[in-house]
């Protein structure tokens, strides 16, 4: 009787807990899991799988075919032998998945660079996968079972494979993987199959003690294989069979019930333990409920203005530490005259506002258009001054200068205020004189906003004049144009082309910049023989570094942050010393409006610079990072971002190059022939790693520009 009452109370308590938790969970699948499985479905060419959808849905509640869940998270996907095609895609961001079995299908393409770090079992055998095994495999620290057999994988095993400290089963047979096996020698392997590959060299002695080791069909150098040790180590206790899912071993019925007979005492013990566990779970749920209510109350009490202020602050704050070694290295290079050191990141600058005010210290314009001084050195000087910030009262200010927060504000900016920032106002007549009436001989570029002309002043000084098309400034008032000029004039950086003047009369709008004698990076790499510049490997790293610093300044150090929106090799200029000056900075408002915005989007996509998210109309700082990665690919390969003269599969540079970046043999063949093999392989590999991170399909996986700057500095 007592036992029945106990069971009744337990049942009532369990029911109440289920009802309580149901009010919070409602059986809905985690939205991150839903997004990932929707993406996988589309990448697999939308196969006829029960329940699967391209958008939305509830895989856990609706019991999608091959999907297993625990609470609201997908923990297993088993679709072996389902006649699937397509590719794996790049969004496998399942936060809690443990097992993924897509074996014995027709899946093509490469293995994604990003795999869920929670995976314990991954089987992609019996497909048509190509390319090499990605370095990111090292992030799968819980992986115990990996089967990539019967594919078309090439390249060597990445060195990061040696960090798979839980790996017990590895099947790689029937591929074309090359190199040696030393990277596997310290893993706790119990089952290793590498048959029918291209592995060479001697077999490490430690591998010979693996209980199941199959290696036939490889060109090993058997003459120098060391003799195996006398005794093999004892097998790991309770190691799961490779044919059994780790999830089944850990959570299957046998793991819970065992094989002992169920007696009355056992039943009472089980019920008592269940009561304790359920009571504890109920207590934790009530605590969680209390915390949720407390957080909700706090959010309601928080004023909206404070929230907005905090979000604004987060935009301008960098959490990335600055490597001291890199700072000194950059200083040494600056002392040698190789390049100036521009702003290094927000960690070296006490206040962004102070930086803005310091950068606004410019000289007055002279009548002949020559400002009498070189552009402000925003490099080593500001880096040193930021280590010992000056007192607030010593910061220089400009009387009457208006700080522009938004280029399209309603606040009017007068020409007097614009000129206070050393920006000279030119007349149409003077610019016609300096450009020989905008002759075709002086046209040095055609951009999305209008042509660019070379202008020569009476004293011989050269300037670059961008003549804005009528469509580019359509709907923009005179005051708004002055607002834009004022905003651009505040952009002061050694690697950004400096605006020195403007013209706004007779419905004509022109922007006047400093002149860079060596043209664009596009011409240097892809132009005619008379415009091409021989760039050795170190010079290419310098160019990438200069461009990265320019974007770092725009994204992380300038207030408000600026998205370039049109970053490509044609907008990377080179001066007399082959130092980078990025142009078109701050012109985003013109590029994102009306017909010009549509044209810029089409051209970016056509030229192969647009990030995937740009197709849906989204363009962010991370989209700039993608375009920067494309420019790095141009530096690496010497190829254009889009070249219709190439074979169909090689016309878009990103699509052709990215699958080969982690195959050292293929990478060597991709390098610009103009380099004649004069580059260190280690440096080449690091360069390729940076490119790979920049052109990730998902924006959140791309690094911020300050990280890229640090990575490039370590290569110098």
PDB file of N, CA and C in Angstrom, residues 75 97-101 111-112 114-124 133-148 157-158 160-172 184 186-191 240 245-247:
ATOM      1  N   UNK A  75      20.293  16.375 -31.779  1.00  0.00           N
ATOM      2  CA  UNK A  75      21.502  15.687 -31.329  1.00  0.00           C
ATOM      3  C   UNK A  75      22.009  14.654 -32.319  1.00  0.00           C
ATOM      4  N   UNK A  97      24.686  18.883 -31.580  1.00  0.00           N
ATOM      5  CA  UNK A  97      24.645  17.612 -32.304  1.00  0.00           C
ATOM      6  C   UNK A  97      25.817  16.716 -31.901  1.00  0.00           C
ATOM      7  N   UNK A  98      25.545  15.410 -31.763  1.00  0.00           N
ATOM      8  CA  UNK A  98      26.551  14.449 -31.337  1.00  0.00           C
ATOM      9  C   UNK A  98      26.919  13.492 -32.464  1.00  0.00           C
ATOM     10  N   UNK A  99      25.946  13.142 -33.280  1.00  0.00           N
ATOM     11  CA  UNK A  99      26.184  12.160 -34.337  1.00  0.00           C
ATOM     12  C   UNK A  99      25.642  12.669 -35.662  1.00  0.00           C
ATOM     13  N   UNK A 100      26.424  12.505 -36.728  1.00  0.00           N
ATOM     14  CA  UNK A 100      25.981  12.860 -38.067  1.00  0.00           C
ATOM     15  C   UNK A 100      26.427  11.764 -39.025  1.00  0.00           C
ATOM     16  N   UNK A 101      25.456  11.117 -39.648  1.00  0.00           N
ATOM     17  CA  UNK A 101      25.731  10.018 -40.581  1.00  0.00           C
ATOM     18  C   UNK A 101      25.068  10.340 -41.921  1.00  0.00           C
ATOM     19  N   UNK A 111      34.554  19.143 -47.856  1.00  0.00           N
ATOM     20  CA  UNK A 111      34.127  19.100 -46.454  1.00  0.00           C
ATOM     21  C   UNK A 111      34.139  20.523 -45.914  1.00  0.00           C
ATOM     22  N   UNK A 112      33.065  20.986 -45.267  1.00  0.00           N
ATOM     23  CA  UNK A 112      33.027  22.366 -44.771  1.00  0.00           C
ATOM     24  C   UNK A 112      34.178  22.647 -43.814  1.00  0.00           C
ATOM     25  N   UNK A 114      33.892  24.566 -41.294  1.00  0.00           N
ATOM     26  CA  UNK A 114      33.331  24.661 -39.950  1.00  0.00           C
ATOM     27  C   UNK A 114      32.403  23.486 -39.705  1.00  0.00           C
ATOM     28  N   UNK A 115      32.734  22.658 -38.730  1.00  0.00           N
ATOM     29  CA  UNK A 115      31.916  21.527 -38.331  1.00  0.00           C
ATOM     30  C   UNK A 115      31.527  21.704 -36.865  1.00  0.00           C
ATOM     31  N   UNK A 116      30.379  21.159 -36.441  1.00  0.00           N
ATOM     32  CA  UNK A 116      29.949  21.335 -35.050  1.00  0.00           C
ATOM     33  C   UNK A 116      30.977  20.760 -34.073  1.00  0.00           C
ATOM     34  N   UNK A 117      31.471  21.545 -33.133  1.00  0.00           N
ATOM     35  CA  UNK A 117      32.509  21.065 -32.206  1.00  0.00           C
ATOM     36  C   UNK A 117      32.009  20.017 -31.228  1.00  0.00           C
ATOM     37  N   UNK A 118      30.676  19.804 -31.159  1.00  0.00           N
ATOM     38  CA  UNK A 118      30.126  18.813 -30.222  1.00  0.00           C
ATOM     39  C   UNK A 118      30.073  17.400 -30.813  1.00  0.00           C
ATOM     40  N   UNK A 119      30.434  17.254 -32.081  1.00  0.00           N
ATOM     41  CA  UNK A 119      30.334  15.949 -32.739  1.00  0.00           C
ATOM     42  C   UNK A 119      31.204  14.892 -32.054  1.00  0.00           C
ATOM     43  N   UNK A 120      30.626  13.713 -31.900  1.00  0.00           N
ATOM     44  CA  UNK A 120      31.382  12.563 -31.408  1.00  0.00           C
ATOM     45  C   UNK A 120      31.527  11.493 -32.499  1.00  0.00           C
ATOM     46  N   UNK A 121      30.575  11.484 -33.432  1.00  0.00           N
ATOM     47  CA  UNK A 121      30.635  10.509 -34.524  1.00  0.00           C
ATOM     48  C   UNK A 121      30.248  11.210 -35.823  1.00  0.00           C
ATOM     49  N   UNK A 122      31.140  11.112 -36.841  1.00  0.00           N
ATOM     50  CA  UNK A 122      30.897  11.740 -38.138  1.00  0.00           C
ATOM     51  C   UNK A 122      31.221  10.736 -39.229  1.00  0.00           C
ATOM     52  N   UNK A 123      30.226  10.411 -40.047  1.00  0.00           N
ATOM     53  CA  UNK A 123      30.421   9.472 -41.152  1.00  0.00           C
ATOM     54  C   UNK A 123      29.966  10.122 -42.445  1.00  0.00           C
ATOM     55  N   UNK A 124      30.928  10.339 -43.347  1.00  0.00           N
ATOM     56  CA  UNK A 124      30.656  10.885 -44.675  1.00  0.00           C
ATOM     57  C   UNK A 124      31.155   9.917 -45.747  1.00  0.00           C
ATOM     58  N   UNK A 133      41.105  17.492 -46.405  1.00  0.00           N
ATOM     59  CA  UNK A 133      40.491  17.508 -45.077  1.00  0.00           C
ATOM     60  C   UNK A 133      40.817  18.856 -44.430  1.00  0.00           C
ATOM     61  N   UNK A 134      39.817  19.608 -43.956  1.00  0.00           N
ATOM     62  CA  UNK A 134      40.067  20.968 -43.452  1.00  0.00           C
ATOM     63  C   UNK A 134      40.817  20.982 -42.122  1.00  0.00           C
ATOM     64  N   UNK A 135      41.599  22.047 -41.915  1.00  0.00           N
ATOM     65  CA  UNK A 135      42.321  22.225 -40.651  1.00  0.00           C
ATOM     66  C   UNK A 135      41.379  22.353 -39.472  1.00  0.00           C
ATOM     67  N   UNK A 136      40.178  22.892 -39.709  1.00  0.00           N
ATOM     68  CA  UNK A 136      39.239  23.137 -38.613  1.00  0.00           C
ATOM     69  C   UNK A 136      38.783  21.853 -37.937  1.00  0.00           C
ATOM     70  N   UNK A 137      39.178  20.699 -38.471  1.00  0.00           N
ATOM     71  CA  UNK A 137      38.841  19.432 -37.834  1.00  0.00           C
ATOM     72  C   UNK A 137      39.371  19.375 -36.401  1.00  0.00           C
ATOM     73  N   UNK A 138      40.423  20.151 -36.123  1.00  0.00           N
ATOM     74  CA  UNK A 138      41.037  20.125 -34.794  1.00  0.00           C
ATOM     75  C   UNK A 138      40.097  20.630 -33.713  1.00  0.00           C
ATOM     76  N   UNK A 139      39.034  21.355 -34.101  1.00  0.00           N
ATOM     77  CA  UNK A 139      38.086  21.877 -33.119  1.00  0.00           C
ATOM     78  C   UNK A 139      37.168  20.793 -32.565  1.00  0.00           C
ATOM     79  N   UNK A 140      37.136  19.634 -33.218  1.00  0.00           N
ATOM     80  CA  UNK A 140      36.237  18.557 -32.782  1.00  0.00           C
ATOM     81  C   UNK A 140      36.919  17.720 -31.704  1.00  0.00           C
ATOM     82  N   UNK A 141      37.111  18.302 -30.554  1.00  0.00           N
ATOM     83  CA  UNK A 141      37.872  17.639 -29.481  1.00  0.00           C
ATOM     84  C   UNK A 141      37.138  16.450 -28.884  1.00  0.00           C
ATOM     85  N   UNK A 142      35.821  16.328 -29.109  1.00  0.00           N
ATOM     86  CA  UNK A 142      35.056  15.197 -28.573  1.00  0.00           C
ATOM     87  C   UNK A 142      34.873  14.076 -29.591  1.00  0.00           C
ATOM     88  N   UNK A 143      35.396  14.274 -30.798  1.00  0.00           N
ATOM     89  CA  UNK A 143      35.178  13.297 -31.870  1.00  0.00           C
ATOM     90  C   UNK A 143      35.886  11.979 -31.563  1.00  0.00           C
ATOM     91  N   UNK A 144      35.132  10.897 -31.581  1.00  0.00           N
ATOM     92  CA  UNK A 144      35.724   9.573 -31.334  1.00  0.00           C
ATOM     93  C   UNK A 144      35.647   8.659 -32.556  1.00  0.00           C
ATOM     94  N   UNK A 145      34.733   8.956 -33.480  1.00  0.00           N
ATOM     95  CA  UNK A 145      34.544   8.088 -34.646  1.00  0.00           C
ATOM     96  C   UNK A 145      34.462   8.962 -35.891  1.00  0.00           C
ATOM     97  N   UNK A 146      35.425   8.804 -36.821  1.00  0.00           N
ATOM     98  CA  UNK A 146      35.449   9.588 -38.050  1.00  0.00           C
ATOM     99  C   UNK A 146      35.623   8.646 -39.234  1.00  0.00           C
ATOM    100  N   UNK A 147      34.679   8.707 -40.176  1.00  0.00           N
ATOM    101  CA  UNK A 147      34.722   7.840 -41.363  1.00  0.00           C
ATOM    102  C   UNK A 147      34.572   8.706 -42.610  1.00  0.00           C
ATOM    103  N   UNK A 148      35.678   8.866 -43.349  1.00  0.00           N
ATOM    104  CA  UNK A 148      35.685   9.629 -44.593  1.00  0.00           C
ATOM    105  C   UNK A 148      36.055   8.732 -45.772  1.00  0.00           C
ATOM    106  N   UNK A 157      47.095  14.896 -44.644  1.00  0.00           N
ATOM    107  CA  UNK A 157      46.393  15.051 -43.378  1.00  0.00           C
ATOM    108  C   UNK A 157      46.861  16.346 -42.716  1.00  0.00           C
ATOM    109  N   UNK A 158      45.954  17.244 -42.344  1.00  0.00           N
ATOM    110  CA  UNK A 158      46.394  18.488 -41.696  1.00  0.00           C
ATOM    111  C   UNK A 158      47.055  18.195 -40.360  1.00  0.00           C
ATOM    112  N   UNK A 160      46.720  19.624 -37.718  1.00  0.00           N
ATOM    113  CA  UNK A 160      45.768  19.777 -36.616  1.00  0.00           C
ATOM    114  C   UNK A 160      45.062  18.466 -36.275  1.00  0.00           C
ATOM    115  N   UNK A 161      45.147  17.450 -37.154  1.00  0.00           N
ATOM    116  CA  UNK A 161      44.541  16.154 -36.838  1.00  0.00           C
ATOM    117  C   UNK A 161      45.116  15.572 -35.561  1.00  0.00           C
ATOM    118  N   UNK A 162      46.352  15.925 -35.259  1.00  0.00           N
ATOM    119  CA  UNK A 162      46.994  15.403 -34.057  1.00  0.00           C
ATOM    120  C   UNK A 162      46.374  15.864 -32.760  1.00  0.00           C
ATOM    121  N   UNK A 163      45.467  16.836 -32.824  1.00  0.00           N
ATOM    122  CA  UNK A 163      44.831  17.333 -31.597  1.00  0.00           C
ATOM    123  C   UNK A 163      43.487  16.673 -31.317  1.00  0.00           C
ATOM    124  N   UNK A 164      43.105  15.676 -32.127  1.00  0.00           N
ATOM    125  CA  UNK A 164      41.843  14.958 -31.887  1.00  0.00           C
ATOM    126  C   UNK A 164      42.060  13.924 -30.784  1.00  0.00           C
ATOM    127  N   UNK A 165      42.110  14.407 -29.579  1.00  0.00           N
ATOM    128  CA  UNK A 165      42.538  13.580 -28.439  1.00  0.00           C
ATOM    129  C   UNK A 165      41.551  12.484 -28.063  1.00  0.00           C
ATOM    130  N   UNK A 166      40.327  12.499 -28.614  1.00  0.00           N
ATOM    131  CA  UNK A 166      39.330  11.466 -28.284  1.00  0.00           C
ATOM    132  C   UNK A 166      39.121  10.464 -29.408  1.00  0.00           C
ATOM    133  N   UNK A 167      39.855  10.615 -30.505  1.00  0.00           N
ATOM    134  CA  UNK A 167      39.609   9.802 -31.690  1.00  0.00           C
ATOM    135  C   UNK A 167      40.074   8.351 -31.491  1.00  0.00           C
ATOM    136  N   UNK A 168      39.138   7.413 -31.591  1.00  0.00           N
ATOM    137  CA  UNK A 168      39.471   5.989 -31.461  1.00  0.00           C
ATOM    138  C   UNK A 168      39.287   5.232 -32.767  1.00  0.00           C
ATOM    139  N   UNK A 169      38.412   5.721 -33.655  1.00  0.00           N
ATOM    140  CA  UNK A 169      38.158   5.052 -34.932  1.00  0.00           C
ATOM    141  C   UNK A 169      38.332   6.046 -36.064  1.00  0.00           C
ATOM    142  N   UNK A 170      39.211   5.717 -37.026  1.00  0.00           N
ATOM    143  CA  UNK A 170      39.460   6.586 -38.171  1.00  0.00           C
ATOM    144  C   UNK A 170      39.522   5.739 -39.438  1.00  0.00           C
ATOM    145  N   UNK A 171      38.609   5.972 -40.351  1.00  0.00           N
ATOM    146  CA  UNK A 171      38.567   5.253 -41.621  1.00  0.00           C
ATOM    147  C   UNK A 171      38.763   6.246 -42.757  1.00  0.00           C
ATOM    148  N   UNK A 172      39.854   6.081 -43.525  1.00  0.00           N
ATOM    149  CA  UNK A 172      40.180   6.957 -44.643  1.00  0.00           C
ATOM    150  C   UNK A 172      40.411   6.171 -45.927  1.00  0.00           C
ATOM    151  N   UNK A 184      49.361  11.070 -36.798  1.00  0.00           N
ATOM    152  CA  UNK A 184      48.402  10.190 -36.103  1.00  0.00           C
ATOM    153  C   UNK A 184      49.020   9.416 -34.954  1.00  0.00           C
ATOM    154  N   UNK A 186      50.201   9.868 -31.982  1.00  0.00           N
ATOM    155  CA  UNK A 186      49.917  10.050 -30.558  1.00  0.00           C
ATOM    156  C   UNK A 186      48.432  10.018 -30.234  1.00  0.00           C
ATOM    157  N   UNK A 187      47.603   9.621 -31.205  1.00  0.00           N
ATOM    158  CA  UNK A 187      46.164   9.547 -30.962  1.00  0.00           C
ATOM    159  C   UNK A 187      45.795   8.206 -30.331  1.00  0.00           C
ATOM    160  N   UNK A 188      44.712   8.151 -29.554  1.00  0.00           N
ATOM    161  CA  UNK A 188      44.308   6.897 -28.890  1.00  0.00           C
ATOM    162  C   UNK A 188      43.526   5.971 -29.825  1.00  0.00           C
ATOM    163  N   UNK A 189      44.036   5.745 -31.013  1.00  0.00           N
ATOM    164  CA  UNK A 189      43.311   4.982 -32.025  1.00  0.00           C
ATOM    165  C   UNK A 189      43.229   3.501 -31.662  1.00  0.00           C
ATOM    166  N   UNK A 190      42.048   2.913 -31.897  1.00  0.00           N
ATOM    167  CA  UNK A 190      41.843   1.478 -31.737  1.00  0.00           C
ATOM    168  C   UNK A 190      41.513   0.809 -33.075  1.00  0.00           C
ATOM    169  N   UNK A 191      41.088   1.616 -34.042  1.00  0.00           N
ATOM    170  CA  UNK A 191      40.702   1.087 -35.357  1.00  0.00           C
ATOM    171  C   UNK A 191      41.109   2.126 -36.406  1.00  0.00           C
ATOM    172  N   UNK A 240      33.509   1.590 -27.125  1.00  0.00           N
ATOM    173  CA  UNK A 240      32.349   1.201 -27.935  1.00  0.00           C
ATOM    174  C   UNK A 240      32.762   0.628 -29.278  1.00  0.00           C
ATOM    175  N   UNK A 245      26.613   3.373 -32.463  1.00  0.00           N
ATOM    176  CA  UNK A 245      26.649   4.814 -32.240  1.00  0.00           C
ATOM    177  C   UNK A 245      27.033   5.117 -30.804  1.00  0.00           C
ATOM    178  N   UNK A 246      27.947   6.101 -30.577  1.00  0.00           N
ATOM    179  CA  UNK A 246      28.289   6.501 -29.216  1.00  0.00           C
ATOM    180  C   UNK A 246      27.070   6.960 -28.446  1.00  0.00           C
ATOM    181  N   UNK A 247      26.101   7.549 -29.169  1.00  0.00           N
ATOM    182  CA  UNK A 247      24.891   8.012 -28.488  1.00  0.00           C
ATOM    183  C   UNK A 247      24.119   6.824 -27.928  1.00  0.00           C
TER     184      UNK A 247
END
